[in-house]
XYZ file of C-alpha atoms in Angstrom:
762
model
C 0.000 0.000 0.000
C 2.957 2.341 0.562
C 5.089 3.541 -2.396
C 8.453 1.804 -2.694
C 11.688 3.639 -3.429
C 13.436 1.028 -5.543
C 12.213 2.511 -8.809
C 13.305 5.956 -7.724
C 16.813 4.696 -6.917
C 17.217 2.880 -10.235
C 16.187 5.986 -12.124
C 18.773 7.908 -10.154
C 21.514 5.563 -11.394
C 20.622 6.253 -15.040
C 20.176 9.937 -14.315
C 23.612 10.283 -12.723
C 25.214 8.476 -15.650
C 23.779 11.117 -17.955
C 24.971 13.903 -15.657
C 28.500 12.402 -15.803
C 28.359 12.842 -19.594
C 27.345 16.455 -19.162
C 30.251 16.920 -16.735
C 32.610 15.498 -19.398
C 31.199 18.041 -21.851
C 31.677 20.846 -19.332
C 35.320 19.981 -18.756
C 36.554 19.103 -22.247
C 33.930 20.246 -24.720
C 33.990 16.714 -26.189
C 30.545 16.019 -27.667
C 31.065 12.437 -28.821
C 29.777 10.875 -25.609
C 26.738 13.110 -25.719
C 25.991 12.097 -29.303
C 26.519 8.413 -28.570
C 23.998 8.586 -25.714
C 21.679 10.762 -27.814
C 21.532 13.465 -25.190
C 21.927 16.219 -27.789
C 21.679 16.272 -31.599
C 24.789 15.385 -33.601
C 25.077 18.735 -35.332
C 28.104 20.681 -34.099
C 26.370 23.954 -34.977
C 23.670 23.474 -32.398
C 25.942 22.289 -29.579
C 28.147 24.561 -27.534
C 29.903 24.163 -24.236
C 28.605 25.989 -21.193
C 31.731 28.112 -21.063
C 31.044 29.316 -24.611
C 27.441 30.053 -23.758
C 28.455 31.866 -20.588
C 30.997 34.025 -22.370
C 28.567 34.928 -25.130
C 25.880 35.790 -22.646
C 28.355 37.908 -20.683
C 29.540 39.715 -23.798
C 25.937 40.380 -24.745
C 25.261 41.898 -21.346
C 28.395 44.023 -21.474
C 27.212 45.380 -24.781
C 23.900 46.306 -23.205
C 21.985 43.766 -25.292
C 19.679 40.917 -24.236
C 18.852 39.675 -27.707
C 18.868 35.946 -28.244
C 22.407 35.315 -29.435
C 23.591 32.062 -30.922
C 24.699 30.997 -27.469
C 21.342 31.716 -25.937
C 19.632 29.946 -28.815
C 21.734 26.914 -28.082
C 20.756 27.174 -24.443
C 17.101 27.183 -25.413
C 17.617 24.234 -27.728
C 19.394 22.372 -24.961
C 16.592 23.259 -22.588
C 13.992 22.013 -25.076
C 15.874 18.767 -25.619
C 16.307 18.415 -21.853
C 12.582 18.784 -21.217
C 11.805 16.111 -23.831
C 14.355 13.611 -22.517
C 13.003 10.141 -21.670
C 14.166 10.512 -18.014
C 12.123 13.705 -17.745
C 8.986 11.953 -18.936
C 9.550 8.833 -16.863
C 10.281 10.796 -13.717
C 7.260 13.020 -14.307
C 5.047 9.947 -14.703
C 6.509 8.547 -11.490
C 5.826 11.799 -9.629
C 2.254 11.901 -10.972
C 1.613 8.300 -9.943
C 3.032 8.655 -6.438
C 1.316 11.978 -5.854
C -2.180 10.862 -6.850
C -1.898 7.466 -5.156
C -0.830 8.931 -1.797
C -3.581 11.578 -1.855
C -6.472 9.432 -3.092
C -5.685 6.451 -0.849
C -8.477 5.950 1.748
C -10.159 9.146 0.559
C -13.520 8.119 2.041
C -12.070 7.476 5.505
C -13.225 8.449 8.040
C -16.882 8.519 6.910
C -17.736 11.463 9.130
C -17.187 15.234 9.245
C -13.589 16.184 10.086
C -12.408 19.566 11.382
C -13.320 22.483 9.048
C -15.370 20.273 6.749
C -18.226 21.427 8.969
C -17.746 24.946 7.492
C -16.703 24.423 3.889
C -18.867 21.371 3.253
C -21.844 23.329 4.555
C -20.962 26.251 2.283
C -20.777 23.905 -0.684
C -24.310 22.811 0.233
C -25.417 26.447 0.318
C -24.300 26.871 -3.300
C -26.221 23.785 -4.376
C -29.328 25.144 -2.588
C -28.635 28.746 -3.720
C -28.831 29.953 -0.083
C -26.971 33.130 0.822
C -24.287 32.898 3.541
C -21.350 34.889 4.843
C -17.691 33.893 4.973
C -14.512 35.871 5.552
C -12.923 34.414 2.383
C -13.733 35.159 -1.281
C -16.126 32.662 -2.850
C -14.216 30.715 -5.515
C -13.071 27.826 -3.304
C -16.544 27.175 -1.887
C -18.093 27.510 -5.354
C -15.761 24.816 -6.717
C -16.478 22.539 -3.734
C -20.212 22.947 -4.307
C -19.782 22.301 -8.046
C -17.735 19.156 -7.353
C -20.422 17.893 -4.990
C -23.199 18.659 -7.439
C -21.357 16.936 -10.334
C -20.822 13.777 -8.252
C -24.400 13.397 -7.072
C -24.424 15.230 -3.739
C -27.820 16.890 -3.232
C -26.832 19.525 -0.655
C -29.010 18.129 2.147
C -26.354 17.054 4.678
C -26.372 19.615 7.543
C -22.617 19.610 8.456
C -23.514 20.550 12.044
C -20.376 19.455 13.891
C -17.230 17.307 13.492
C -17.950 13.625 13.984
C -21.383 13.617 12.304
C -21.731 10.530 10.070
C -22.196 11.101 6.358
C -24.287 7.905 6.018
C -25.836 7.736 2.516
C -24.682 11.196 1.358
C -22.171 11.411 -1.508
C -19.330 13.281 0.148
C -16.507 11.554 -1.718
C -16.771 13.854 -4.734
C -15.942 16.972 -2.718
C -13.079 15.216 -0.942
C -11.832 13.728 -4.205
C -11.847 17.129 -5.898
C -9.715 18.660 -3.125
C -7.399 15.625 -3.165
C -6.956 15.884 -6.944
C -5.891 19.530 -6.681
C -3.632 18.653 -3.739
C -2.063 15.913 -5.873
C -0.968 18.538 -8.384
C 1.249 20.327 -5.851
C 4.250 17.920 -6.032
C 3.858 17.819 -9.822
C 3.924 21.603 -10.107
C 6.881 21.774 -7.706
C 8.758 19.203 -9.815
C 8.169 21.202 -13.002
C 9.083 24.534 -11.387
C 12.403 23.285 -9.987
C 13.166 21.406 -13.217
C 12.633 24.629 -15.167
C 14.705 26.707 -12.754
C 17.617 24.325 -12.191
C 17.591 22.086 -15.294
C 18.352 19.215 -12.902
C 16.341 16.003 -12.739
C 17.709 15.163 -9.312
C 16.852 18.556 -7.804
C 13.320 18.386 -9.229
C 12.790 14.815 -8.040
C 13.981 15.534 -4.500
C 11.595 18.511 -4.374
C 8.670 16.347 -5.459
C 9.527 13.596 -2.975
C 9.698 16.116 -0.120
C 6.055 16.997 -0.826
C 4.841 13.517 -1.802
C 6.092 11.946 1.430
C 4.979 14.775 3.715
C 2.143 13.617 5.954
C 0.976 17.201 6.472
C 0.361 17.842 2.782
C -1.387 14.487 2.415
C -3.741 15.197 5.321
C -4.630 18.727 4.297
C -5.338 17.548 0.737
C -7.748 14.748 1.646
C -10.606 16.737 3.190
C -13.174 19.328 2.141
C -10.993 22.384 2.762
C -9.922 25.545 0.939
C -6.187 24.960 1.451
C -5.513 22.498 -1.417
C -7.513 24.728 -3.780
C -5.581 27.823 -2.697
C -2.193 26.115 -3.014
C -3.137 24.714 -6.436
C -3.621 28.227 -7.806
C -0.505 29.552 -6.036
C 1.716 26.856 -7.525
C 0.042 27.102 -10.931
C 0.713 30.855 -10.910
C 4.397 30.344 -10.006
C 4.820 27.635 -12.661
C 3.194 29.857 -15.286
C 5.427 32.769 -14.255
C 8.562 30.634 -14.559
C 7.461 29.275 -17.938
C 6.704 32.801 -19.115
C 10.165 33.962 -18.044
C 11.685 31.253 -20.252
C 9.836 32.659 -23.286
C 11.758 35.933 -23.262
C 13.519 35.097 -26.518
C 10.241 34.682 -28.386
C 8.156 37.667 -27.245
C 4.531 37.890 -28.405
C 4.615 34.342 -29.754
C 1.658 32.052 -29.028
C 3.487 30.283 -26.186
C 4.533 33.659 -24.723
C 0.892 34.818 -24.615
C -0.281 31.445 -23.300
C 1.914 31.520 -20.201
C 1.214 35.208 -19.621
C -2.550 34.618 -19.685
C -2.264 31.500 -17.519
C -0.260 33.461 -14.952
C -2.960 36.113 -14.760
C -5.778 33.552 -14.578
C -4.105 31.647 -11.747
C -3.483 34.866 -9.824
C -7.218 35.573 -10.005
C -7.879 32.025 -8.823
C -5.544 32.332 -5.827
C -7.081 35.631 -4.708
C -10.569 34.272 -5.386
C -10.045 31.486 -2.831
C -8.389 33.420 0.019
C -6.890 36.862 0.483
C -3.580 35.059 1.111
C -3.428 34.976 -2.684
C -2.248 38.583 -2.448
C 1.186 37.262 -1.479
C 1.727 35.373 -4.751
C 0.362 38.397 -6.630
C 3.087 40.449 -4.973
C 5.707 37.845 -5.927
C 4.653 37.866 -9.582
C 4.353 41.651 -9.548
C 7.896 42.188 -8.311
C 9.210 39.632 -10.811
C 7.397 41.554 -13.560
C 8.866 44.873 -12.427
C 12.357 43.339 -12.551
C 11.655 41.899 -16.005
C 10.506 45.286 -17.337
C 13.555 46.949 -15.795
C 15.748 44.452 -17.663
C 13.930 45.225 -20.913
C 14.376 48.954 -20.334
C 18.119 48.404 -20.224
C 18.118 46.525 -23.518
C 19.312 49.169 -25.973
C 18.386 46.968 -28.916
C 14.694 47.521 -28.125
C 12.897 50.678 -29.165
C 10.665 52.547 -26.766
C 7.655 51.404 -28.818
C 8.628 47.755 -28.295
C 9.125 48.349 -24.561
C 5.686 50.008 -24.418
C 4.193 46.924 -26.086
C 5.801 44.704 -23.438
C 4.441 46.949 -20.694
C 0.901 47.026 -22.094
C 0.877 43.257 -22.626
C 1.724 42.714 -18.970
C -0.879 45.238 -17.872
C -3.504 43.316 -19.825
C -2.333 39.849 -18.804
C -1.385 40.447 -15.175
C -3.713 43.270 -14.074
C -6.802 43.662 -16.262
C -7.400 39.957 -16.930
C -7.072 38.883 -13.243
C -9.257 41.808 -12.177
C -11.918 40.867 -14.723
C -11.873 37.205 -13.666
C -11.956 38.120 -9.969
C -14.986 40.375 -10.438
C -16.633 37.667 -12.554
C -16.257 35.217 -9.670
C -18.269 37.554 -7.442
C -20.838 38.170 -10.166
C -21.472 34.417 -10.380
C -21.505 34.240 -6.562
C -24.265 36.864 -6.303
C -26.325 35.340 -9.118
C -26.199 31.824 -7.666
C -26.857 32.786 -4.022
C -30.138 34.611 -4.508
C -32.139 33.174 -1.585
C -32.282 34.494 1.968
C -30.091 32.563 4.386
C -27.900 32.734 7.486
C -25.653 35.416 5.989
C -28.333 38.092 5.653
C -27.701 39.760 8.995
C -24.057 40.506 8.219
C -25.017 42.798 5.350
C -26.872 46.064 5.032
C -30.624 46.283 4.734
C -30.289 47.454 1.120
C -28.191 44.380 0.333
C -30.792 42.098 1.950
C -33.580 43.561 -0.178
C -32.269 41.647 -3.212
C -32.549 38.193 -1.566
C -35.627 36.060 -2.254
C -37.361 35.179 0.998
C -36.023 38.136 2.965
C -38.755 40.330 4.449
C -37.259 43.281 2.542
C -37.418 41.533 -0.842
C -40.026 43.213 -3.065
C -41.322 45.039 0.016
C -42.683 48.587 0.098
C -42.494 51.187 2.860
C -42.206 54.972 3.342
C -38.943 56.361 1.987
C -38.191 58.905 4.763
C -38.341 58.481 8.546
C -41.238 60.323 10.232
C -42.559 60.910 13.736
C -45.105 58.342 14.848
C -43.455 55.593 12.742
C -42.761 52.056 13.945
C -39.213 51.059 13.016
C -36.407 48.575 13.485
C -32.880 49.919 13.912
C -29.932 47.824 12.687
C -26.308 48.316 13.674
C -23.795 48.507 10.828
C -20.950 46.525 12.374
C -20.610 42.847 11.441
C -23.055 40.900 13.607
C -23.976 44.167 15.312
C -27.627 43.127 15.517
C -30.958 44.939 15.812
C -31.679 47.326 18.673
C -33.729 45.149 21.033
C -35.337 45.120 24.466
C -37.429 42.717 26.567
C -39.100 42.572 29.971
C -36.034 41.213 31.780
C -34.048 43.538 34.049
C -30.302 43.896 34.544
C -29.295 41.770 37.566
C -28.144 43.166 40.874
C -24.656 44.638 40.692
C -24.841 45.348 36.943
C -25.511 49.076 36.688
C -29.029 50.260 37.442
C -31.644 47.544 37.881
C -33.689 48.628 34.887
C -34.929 46.926 31.714
C -32.287 45.351 29.495
C -31.465 46.844 26.095
C -29.414 44.610 23.797
C -28.668 43.949 20.139
C -30.286 40.819 18.722
C -29.019 39.124 15.577
C -32.394 37.850 14.403
C -35.627 39.494 13.336
C -38.049 39.636 16.270
C -41.133 41.526 17.491
C -39.061 42.948 20.359
C -36.951 44.828 17.806
C -39.803 47.313 17.135
C -39.536 50.933 18.373
C -41.831 53.978 18.101
C -40.373 57.365 17.081
C -41.616 60.330 19.155
C -40.781 64.005 19.429
C -39.021 65.029 22.602
C -42.220 66.692 23.864
C -44.523 63.842 22.689
C -46.626 66.239 20.574
C -47.090 64.387 17.293
C -49.466 65.558 14.640
C -52.751 63.694 15.048
C -54.000 64.274 11.521
C -52.642 64.823 8.046
C -49.123 64.028 6.921
C -46.693 63.450 9.827
C -43.549 65.537 10.162
C -40.337 63.977 8.882
C -37.300 63.400 11.104
C -34.289 65.469 10.110
C -30.593 65.662 10.904
C -30.193 67.393 14.276
C -33.696 66.570 15.613
C -34.083 65.430 19.221
C -36.288 62.345 19.574
C -37.450 59.651 21.988
C -37.474 55.956 21.050
C -40.213 53.974 22.835
C -40.031 50.180 22.876
C -43.319 49.058 21.358
C -43.803 45.871 23.393
C -42.885 47.186 26.865
C -43.610 50.942 26.315
C -40.326 51.894 27.977
C -38.048 54.576 26.517
C -34.498 54.049 25.316
C -32.576 55.499 28.261
C -28.954 56.336 29.055
C -27.141 57.400 32.215
C -23.682 57.442 33.800
C -23.810 53.924 35.234
C -21.078 51.598 33.990
C -21.888 49.307 31.051
C -22.082 45.548 31.822
C -18.993 44.411 29.843
C -17.350 47.468 28.269
C -16.413 49.221 31.494
C -15.408 52.557 29.951
C -18.844 52.904 28.334
C -22.168 53.817 29.936
C -25.201 51.597 30.472
C -28.254 51.777 28.174
C -31.607 50.656 29.587
C -35.374 50.799 29.076
C -36.965 53.295 31.469
C -40.367 54.850 32.196
C -43.844 53.606 31.412
C -46.233 54.354 28.544
C -43.774 56.782 27.069
C -43.194 58.868 30.190
C -39.689 59.209 31.490
C -37.064 61.905 31.991
C -34.434 63.922 30.124
C -32.141 60.875 29.946
C -34.525 59.491 27.313
C -33.609 62.123 24.712
C -31.387 61.339 21.729
C -30.202 63.590 18.910
C -30.343 62.196 15.374
C -27.184 62.630 13.305
C -27.045 61.598 9.657
C -23.435 60.635 8.901
C -22.079 63.109 6.386
C -25.287 65.128 6.591
C -26.229 68.702 7.487
C -29.014 70.251 9.524
C -32.340 69.659 7.853
C -31.290 66.564 5.858
C -33.939 63.822 5.831
C -33.301 60.303 7.157
C -33.602 57.825 4.292
C -34.837 54.344 5.093
C -32.184 51.654 4.436
C -29.697 54.096 2.927
C -28.835 56.692 5.606
C -26.196 55.904 8.206
C -27.489 57.365 11.466
C -25.983 57.961 14.902
C -27.939 58.623 18.118
C -26.206 61.098 20.474
C -27.395 61.049 24.091
C -28.302 64.604 25.059
C -27.599 64.341 28.790
C -24.197 62.612 28.731
C -22.911 63.374 25.200
C -22.191 59.714 24.445
C -23.268 57.810 21.319
C -25.422 54.649 21.053
C -23.034 51.734 20.417
C -23.072 47.973 19.757
C -19.909 46.533 21.311
C -20.155 43.124 19.643
C -19.554 41.430 23.016
C -21.851 38.605 24.062
C -23.719 39.057 27.332
C -23.872 36.237 29.924
C -26.910 34.007 30.324
C -28.764 36.700 32.267
C -28.691 38.708 29.018
C -29.783 35.672 26.963
C -26.345 35.700 25.275
C -27.361 38.640 23.132
C -24.997 41.463 22.121
C -24.169 44.262 24.537
C -25.469 47.765 23.708
C -23.716 50.695 25.400
C -23.388 54.465 25.174
C -19.825 55.245 24.125
C -18.097 58.463 25.222
C -15.769 58.080 22.219
C -17.490 59.941 19.392
C -15.384 58.766 16.453
C -17.566 57.412 13.634
C -17.277 53.621 13.478
C -19.645 50.904 12.235
C -20.358 50.068 15.878
C -21.881 53.515 16.449
C -23.686 53.708 13.105
C -27.228 52.447 12.542
C -29.762 52.385 9.745
C -33.550 52.241 9.661
C -34.588 48.881 8.226
C -38.322 48.304 8.764
C -40.515 51.399 8.595
C -44.284 51.358 9.179
C -46.379 54.519 8.978
C -49.863 54.314 7.426
C -49.977 58.099 6.989
C -47.101 58.071 4.511
C -47.049 56.765 0.933
C -45.003 53.636 0.349
C -42.344 53.167 -2.283
C -41.097 49.855 -3.640
C -37.725 48.908 -2.190
C -36.736 47.638 -5.611
C -35.746 51.214 -6.446
C -33.385 51.137 -3.473
C -31.624 47.911 -4.454
C -27.874 48.510 -4.727
C -26.167 47.979 -8.061
C -23.435 45.399 -8.614
C -20.449 47.607 -7.765
C -22.113 48.643 -4.488
C -22.703 45.076 -3.328
C -19.200 44.091 -4.521
C -17.700 46.867 -2.393
C -19.903 46.057 0.597
C -19.054 42.360 0.461
C -15.333 43.170 0.582
C -15.763 45.573 3.489
C -17.692 42.892 5.387
C -15.059 40.231 4.600
C -12.168 42.465 5.685
C -13.941 43.388 8.931
C -14.755 39.735 9.490
C -11.103 38.745 9.070
C -9.928 41.434 11.470
C -12.584 40.337 13.945
C -11.282 36.759 14.147
C -9.669 37.153 17.554
C -8.620 34.198 19.744
C -11.351 33.092 22.129
C -10.839 31.894 25.668
C -9.310 28.397 25.810
C -9.106 28.266 21.998
C -5.982 26.750 20.455
C -4.033 29.582 18.851
C -0.820 28.835 17.014
C 2.150 31.201 16.810
C 4.073 31.801 13.550
C 7.372 30.747 15.108
C 5.805 27.348 15.882
C 5.279 26.505 12.232
C 8.726 25.981 10.638
C 9.855 23.785 13.552
C 6.713 21.622 13.328
C 5.999 22.451 16.966
C 2.333 21.499 17.108
C -0.220 20.011 14.758
C -4.023 20.048 14.513
C -6.466 17.343 15.519
C -8.689 16.574 12.524
C -10.638 13.673 13.982
C -10.952 11.617 17.163
C -9.589 11.898 20.684
C -9.745 8.587 22.536
C -8.685 5.032 21.660
C -12.136 4.028 20.401
C -12.304 6.744 17.733
C -10.790 7.059 14.269
C -7.961 9.543 14.809
C -6.411 11.819 12.184
C -3.775 14.388 13.143
C -2.401 17.137 10.888
C 1.365 17.135 11.388
C 4.145 17.452 8.864
C 6.689 14.673 8.349
C 9.351 15.846 10.831
C 12.232 14.745 8.587
C 10.833 16.857 5.733
C 10.097 19.910 7.863
C 13.389 19.903 9.743
C 15.336 19.360 6.526
C 13.595 22.415 5.082
C 14.348 24.367 8.238
C 18.056 23.474 7.949
C 17.967 24.452 4.278
C 16.541 27.878 5.128
C 19.235 28.421 7.742
C 22.100 27.304 5.509
C 20.991 29.169 2.390
C 22.414 32.618 3.251
C 25.677 30.994 4.389
C 26.016 29.069 1.129
C 25.221 32.143 -0.957
C 27.841 34.137 0.959
C 30.491 31.441 0.435
C 29.722 31.088 -3.274
C 29.689 34.851 -3.818
C 33.079 35.266 -2.154
C 34.537 32.371 -4.152
C 33.374 33.855 -7.449
C 34.403 37.383 -6.479
C 37.871 36.227 -5.508
C 38.260 34.306 -8.763
C 38.625 30.841 -7.268
C 39.079 28.070 -9.804
C 35.635 26.500 -10.197
C 34.342 24.146 -12.852
C 31.779 25.473 -15.285
C 29.258 23.062 -13.754
C 29.916 24.442 -10.286
C 29.631 28.018 -11.561
C 26.315 27.186 -13.229
C 24.987 25.602 -10.044
C 26.109 28.638 -8.070
C 24.167 30.986 -10.322
C 21.075 28.787 -9.965
C 21.510 28.847 -6.190
C 21.732 32.639 -6.061
C 19.148 33.629 -8.680
C 16.497 30.936 -8.656
C 17.099 30.091 -5.003
C 16.702 33.758 -4.152
C 13.353 33.841 -5.949
C 12.111 30.848 -3.933
C 13.410 32.278 -0.649
C 11.587 35.523 -1.393
C 8.417 33.532 -2.100
C 8.782 31.813 1.273
C 9.238 35.135 3.057
C 6.194 36.679 1.353
C 3.991 33.768 2.435
C 5.353 33.573 5.990
C 6.579 36.889 7.388
C 3.246 38.804 7.106
C 1.647 36.516 9.698
C 3.810 38.116 12.394
C 1.927 41.380 11.828
C -1.579 39.893 11.921
C -3.765 40.357 14.968
C -6.289 37.683 13.965
C -6.341 34.111 15.249
C -3.737 31.942 13.491
C -3.506 28.207 12.874
C -0.815 25.719 11.898
C -2.222 25.187 8.393
C -1.542 28.839 7.490
C 2.130 27.893 6.979
C 1.570 25.356 4.191
C 1.838 27.792 1.228
C 5.193 28.985 2.593
C 6.203 25.348 3.072
C 5.854 24.808 -0.675
C 8.530 27.413 -1.354
C 10.892 26.120 1.328
C 10.609 22.602 -0.149
C 11.464 23.901 -3.624
C 14.403 25.822 -2.141
C 15.683 22.632 -0.518
C 15.444 20.813 -3.834
C 17.246 23.618 -5.663
C 20.041 23.634 -3.069
C 20.543 19.908 -3.563
C 22.431 20.854 -6.741
C 25.330 22.122 -4.683
C 25.370 20.156 -1.438
C 23.625 16.842 -2.230
C 26.099 14.436 -3.798
C 24.887 11.198 -5.338
C 25.254 9.146 -2.154
C 23.648 11.908 -0.107
C 20.733 12.122 -2.559
C 20.079 8.390 -2.221
C 20.276 8.693 1.578
C 17.827 11.597 1.597
C 15.272 9.733 -0.530
C 15.595 6.670 1.687
C 15.188 8.752 4.856
C 12.091 10.451 3.488
C 10.562 7.103 2.539
C 11.239 5.546 5.950
C 9.924 8.574 7.858
C 6.785 8.541 5.730
C 6.270 4.866 6.507
C 6.619 5.577 10.236
C 4.314 8.606 10.362
C 1.736 7.683 7.702
C -0.928 6.662 10.303
C -1.262 10.346 11.176
C -2.667 10.962 7.687
C -4.487 7.754 6.889
C -6.019 7.319 10.338
C -5.390 5.164 13.383
C -7.437 3.435 16.050
C -6.588 1.556 19.207
C -3.953 2.480 21.819
C -2.742 6.063 22.030
C 0.859 7.038 21.237
C 2.062 6.776 24.833
C 0.548 3.298 25.290
C 2.177 -0.009 24.324
C 0.919 -1.509 21.101
C 0.234 1.843 19.462
C 1.095 2.318 15.792
C 2.771 5.592 16.867
C 4.659 4.174 19.866
C 8.020 5.895 20.322
C 7.298 8.493 17.630
C 6.095 11.338 19.821
C 9.417 13.149 19.505
C 8.054 16.439 20.862
C 5.809 16.813 23.907
C 3.731 19.402 22.039
C 2.558 16.808 19.513
C -0.925 15.739 20.591
C -1.508 12.519 18.703
């Protein structure tokens, strides 16, 4: 059941024999051995030694030219022949076979919900049912999961309530298989990227094996998650970028345009799955800037030709990804057209376009008036509706008066009556409209108590003041008065239903009505705390809008005229997603990983099961792979420094060693930069972080390790590394494929003696 290494080792023998021939060519320029082994064509005109190529390329640079000289043409021909070599095809087939077999093995096990499948499987169901929901990530990944489920016979009826729920008769394998198929492409893409960068079979193969035999990548690829989809687009974008860079000698050819367009499309895909895709966009962007700078220094190109290069990249790498990204959201909004659990996170105007929402095709008065019955919705994410009920604040929590909270669901206790401060409403004719600067009272319709503020401390936010319900039948005191402020408005401006952002300033204390977002204890029915904030800065927490508006004395208008257009809902959805991401703070007793934990493989994630009777799956990287990559990252700057000094001082190095050194510095530097872009930003993030956030960066560190193997992995060492990776995978594979029975610290366990760090929780 586990992949053997014998075939890999035999291929290495043939591969190293070929590399010995290339070494002979490097040293002597003798091409007979190469022709006899059919490594290159027999024509002398198309075959040049690396030293010749290097000198020609150097002379071309000194002359300020980057045209494809004869030497560079020979390099391209050699590259083309190299890519079509039988070992390349055989090794690629081997990588494909191992990658897919390790990811698809036991894909249906365990037959219950594991970890975040409860979120992303449920969201796939929402797409099948066309039910609107909210998530902090862009929609492409969930759309593809839903499509995969739909295409494989899943009907979208499984509830995905919690981890451990049995799938029973539901067809979940299609969604898992889709994610596993994309995860299987990661070692293949890594192999092709390193092969293109280093022109070394051995370096590319070691890179692929690092990822194939990593238990972490296997586990994260086998479940209904966004991570394999995200990493697929990241690696596809990097591969396309590298392939495009190799087309520089045939600009504007069909292959040149193909790889440019594919790069842009994959960038849109990466960003469309998670905002982490911004990191690979930055990598490609900086590579493009460097490429254009190189072209600018090519004196053989006219300014018109340089402008063509610039415009082509603008179209392929900016306009095309932007168009595709916006198209993803357009499809998202068209498909999810029914009211669902995500309604409350969005504005009232946004909700009016959802079938089944009480605002859909509704009609109501356009401007707020005295005597109206209204609901007031806070504009922060999950800010809720202004709400009250008969229950009082408990002893010791401010004044013992009626509770005022924010409630996330539509309810009769969300209704309030709008009164003048002196309670003298017009009894006949058209009622007066509420304007910016007016002083009003809000009376709770069910309990007839007024919205009231005073200087008592708020229940949870101690620097804020308490808000209560006070009085009876509309009678109260001056602490019931609130001044209406239309955000961005002036005195006399009308309050528009759904569209105006409104603040309520307490006249007596000068504070502003505020939804803190904090959940009250059980005495507050776990609803959201409402306070009066002395901090008057405009924030979504202090901004409200009028959602429901009932006044029989006013003419109604159809809310269809208030429906936002596409660009408005696109902008709002991004604001809500960004706020949602920033609001993902660690909760009490919640596992929260630190970025420094990740490269050392300090702690994994429990996907399934806890005790010895359950099917246990634990996300943890193969320690040999992860620690080898960690050593590679640490040694890289030292090796670059040594090589740079040796070249600068003119040490006698073979052409092969010089070529490997340039690969180490240039291509290795690109991969190191990719690792930094996908890792370092997490140190600046205030949101909750998890171990799996490191996996995109891990891809780049694995490719860097493979690229470095050119210079510090000799043949015997390469064989030893492959053997070590295979053995470590055999030892740790139960973490990915599941285990039952005794726990790791008990005798008879499949993981006995393998808990090398106390922080590992398998």
